[in-house]
C-alpha cells in the first residue's frame, strides 16, 4: 500500500497543479493508496462532489476517473483531505479541535489493512471432461416408480439425490483448484499458453547460444506471443460486450481480475472489541449477529382471529406438469453455485429431459401432503458487504444459498399465487415492489405527481419516509400464515409454505469455512424465490385505515398529506400512530433514526411528528428509491449524481477494456452506462440548461473515445 502526504499552496502554478494531479493518478494505478494533506480546494462541496471553479473541476474529474474517494465530510469547505482508491480501508474518521495556533483542525482515522492468506485447495466438478451422455443413459434406466414405492416425500427426495450424486461422481471428475496469489488472466487460453512456451524456449536458447540467429528467433517468438495475446484479449472483450446486456457481471469480473482483489469479509470486531481475522471465527461472529435480529413470537396467536374463507384441497397435480418442470430445468442459470445439497445447476440443466419425471413425482407428492424435504429448508449464508466499515458485522447483508431443486418448486408455487392474487386483486395498488407492471419508476411518478399537483395549487405538503428495521428477517412466521390463510389460499399450499418456514437452519460461510448451524425463527429467506412475494402479502394491510396517501415499494414506505393547519398535521400524526400500532401488533420495528419528514411548500407550518416517542428528524434532501429528492422538488442534485455515476462507469470501461473497437465499446455503453442515465428518468428529467449540458457531456465523452 502507498501512503502519501501532500501540501498544495493556494496560489499554485497551473503546471505544478497538473503535475500533482498526474502523480496522484499514477499512484492510484500501483495498488491501494492513501493520500492525505492540505489541498486548498475550498470551492468543492465534498458532500455531493460539486466544484465551483475550473481548477476544482479538474481535481474532481481526476478523482472520479481514477476511482479515488475523498472521505472527510465535515463542512462545506474542507481543506484537509484524505483520499483513497479504496474507501473501505479508512474507518473511524474524526475531525478534532485546532492544533495549537493553527487554523486547521486535526483529522484522525484508522487504516484497516489485512494481510492476505493464500492457502487451501478446493475441488470442483470438471465439466470439460464430463460424460453427460453416459450419465443420461444411466439415469434413463432407473425405474423411479419402483424405487419411490411406499416412501414419503423425504424418502423419495433422498433416493433421487443419492442416485444423482452417485452417477455425477462416476461420470464427472473433480479438479483441484488452488488459491493463487495472483489469479491467471481470463484471456489466457490454450493458444496463448503455447506461444508463451515458445517464447520462453526461444529466450532460453538465446541465453545459452548468444548468436544472432537465436536472437532473431526469440524476437519472432516474442512478436508472435504479443500478437496472440492481443488477439485473445480482443476475442474475450468482444464476447463480454456481446453478453453484457444479459450478464453485466462478466464485464466487472473481467475488470476486477486486473486489479488487486479484496477479501469479501474483512477483519471483524467481536463483542469483546477484539479484532478477529480467522475465517471460522468471522463466520461465527456473523452467524451470531444475523441470528440476533430474529423476532420471537408468543406461543399462541390470541388476538389475531383467523377467519379462513372456505377453501378446498385442489388437485395439486394440476399445479405442476412434467413439461413445465423440464422447461424450468432447461432455463436454470448454469453459472450459479450449488446449494447445501451439493447438486450443481449445470448438472440439472444437462439432465433436464431425464430427471423431469422423478422431480415431477416428488413435487406432486410435496404439494399434495405439504411436506418439504429437509434439504430445501437449510441454507448456506453468504455475507455481502453493504457500506461503512468492514469490521462491523451489521454492515453485511446475509444472502441465503438454498437448494436449486427446491427453488424450482418455489417458482411454481410463486407463479400460481401471483395468478391467484391477480384474479382476486389481493395486493394493494399502493404496493409497487416485486409486482408485474409496477416498478420504482411507477412508485416515484405516481407519488410525486400528487405532491407536485398540490404544490402547484399553492398548498403545503408533508412527506414522511419510513424504514423498517431488518424487515425481511423479522417477519413472524405464525402471523404470516394467518394472513396467507385469510386471503383464501388453498389449504395444502398454506401447509406447504408453513412447513417450508418451519425448522429452517442456516450457517454462514466465509472463504470456504462454515459456522455452526443456527435455527431461523423468523423472516423470509433473502435469496429465495418465494420470499419477496410472501413479504408483500404480509404488509399488504399496512394502509388499512390510513387516510393519508400511502406509497410502498417492498419495505420502503412513504406517507403524504397536504398541510394547511395544525389539524391536518394532527391527522397525519394520527395516521403515523396507526402505522406504529400496526408494527407493534405484527411484531415489526421501525428504524426511527432512518425515518424522516420532509416539508414541501413555502407556507408550510413545519410541524413535528412523533414515532415510538421520538421526534422525527427533518430532511431537506433524501434518497428515495435511488433518486435524490429535495424539499423544492428540484432535480439538479440527481442530475449531478447520475452524471458522476455514468462517468465512473465510462472510466471503468476505458481502463478495463484494451480495445477501442466501437463494436466492443458501444454495446458496453448501452448496457452499462445508459441504464444509469435512464433510470426513472420520466420522474427526474432535467429542465435546466446546466443539468442538460452535464448529462450531454457524458454522451460527448463517449463519442471522443
PDB file of C-alpha atoms in Angstrom, residues 418 421 427-444 472 531-537 539-540 551-556 625:
ATOM      1  CA  UNK A 418     -49.364 -14.475  -8.417  1.00  0.00           C
ATOM      2  CA  UNK A 421     -53.841 -12.576  -6.351  1.00  0.00           C
ATOM      3  CA  UNK A 427     -52.346  -6.850  -3.446  1.00  0.00           C
ATOM      4  CA  UNK A 428     -52.962  -3.181  -2.684  1.00  0.00           C
ATOM      5  CA  UNK A 429     -52.454  -0.703  -5.501  1.00  0.00           C
ATOM      6  CA  UNK A 430     -50.051   1.293  -3.323  1.00  0.00           C
ATOM      7  CA  UNK A 431     -47.535  -1.608  -3.343  1.00  0.00           C
ATOM      8  CA  UNK A 432     -45.126  -1.317  -6.279  1.00  0.00           C
ATOM      9  CA  UNK A 433     -42.408  -3.791  -5.251  1.00  0.00           C
ATOM     10  CA  UNK A 434     -41.995  -7.213  -6.890  1.00  0.00           C
ATOM     11  CA  UNK A 435     -45.213  -6.804  -8.887  1.00  0.00           C
ATOM     12  CA  UNK A 436     -45.839  -7.083 -12.607  1.00  0.00           C
ATOM     13  CA  UNK A 437     -46.180  -3.781 -14.470  1.00  0.00           C
ATOM     14  CA  UNK A 438     -45.055  -1.907 -11.349  1.00  0.00           C
ATOM     15  CA  UNK A 439     -41.591  -0.669 -10.514  1.00  0.00           C
ATOM     16  CA  UNK A 440     -39.544   2.003  -8.774  1.00  0.00           C
ATOM     17  CA  UNK A 441     -40.435   4.343 -11.612  1.00  0.00           C
ATOM     18  CA  UNK A 442     -44.203   3.862 -11.247  1.00  0.00           C
ATOM     19  CA  UNK A 443     -43.859   4.370  -7.492  1.00  0.00           C
ATOM     20  CA  UNK A 444     -41.959   7.650  -7.857  1.00  0.00           C
ATOM     21  CA  UNK A 472     -37.160  -9.274   5.625  1.00  0.00           C
ATOM     22  CA  UNK A 531     -39.541 -14.587  -0.086  1.00  0.00           C
ATOM     23  CA  UNK A 532     -40.399 -11.245  -1.813  1.00  0.00           C
ATOM     24  CA  UNK A 533     -43.990 -12.321  -2.572  1.00  0.00           C
ATOM     25  CA  UNK A 534     -44.579 -13.515   0.993  1.00  0.00           C
ATOM     26  CA  UNK A 535     -43.289 -10.215   2.339  1.00  0.00           C
ATOM     27  CA  UNK A 536     -45.680  -8.292   0.067  1.00  0.00           C
ATOM     28  CA  UNK A 537     -48.609 -10.355   1.333  1.00  0.00           C
ATOM     29  CA  UNK A 539     -47.519  -5.990   4.767  1.00  0.00           C
ATOM     30  CA  UNK A 540     -50.457  -5.811   2.361  1.00  0.00           C
ATOM     31  CA  UNK A 551     -46.934   4.510  -1.257  1.00  0.00           C
ATOM     32  CA  UNK A 552     -44.924   1.317  -0.707  1.00  0.00           C
ATOM     33  CA  UNK A 553     -42.065  -0.374  -2.509  1.00  0.00           C
ATOM     34  CA  UNK A 554     -41.290  -3.609  -0.630  1.00  0.00           C
ATOM     35  CA  UNK A 555     -40.479  -2.227   2.863  1.00  0.00           C
ATOM     36  CA  UNK A 556     -39.863   1.418   1.828  1.00  0.00           C
ATOM     37  CA  UNK A 625     -35.542   4.509  -4.323  1.00  0.00           C
TER      38      UNK A 625
END
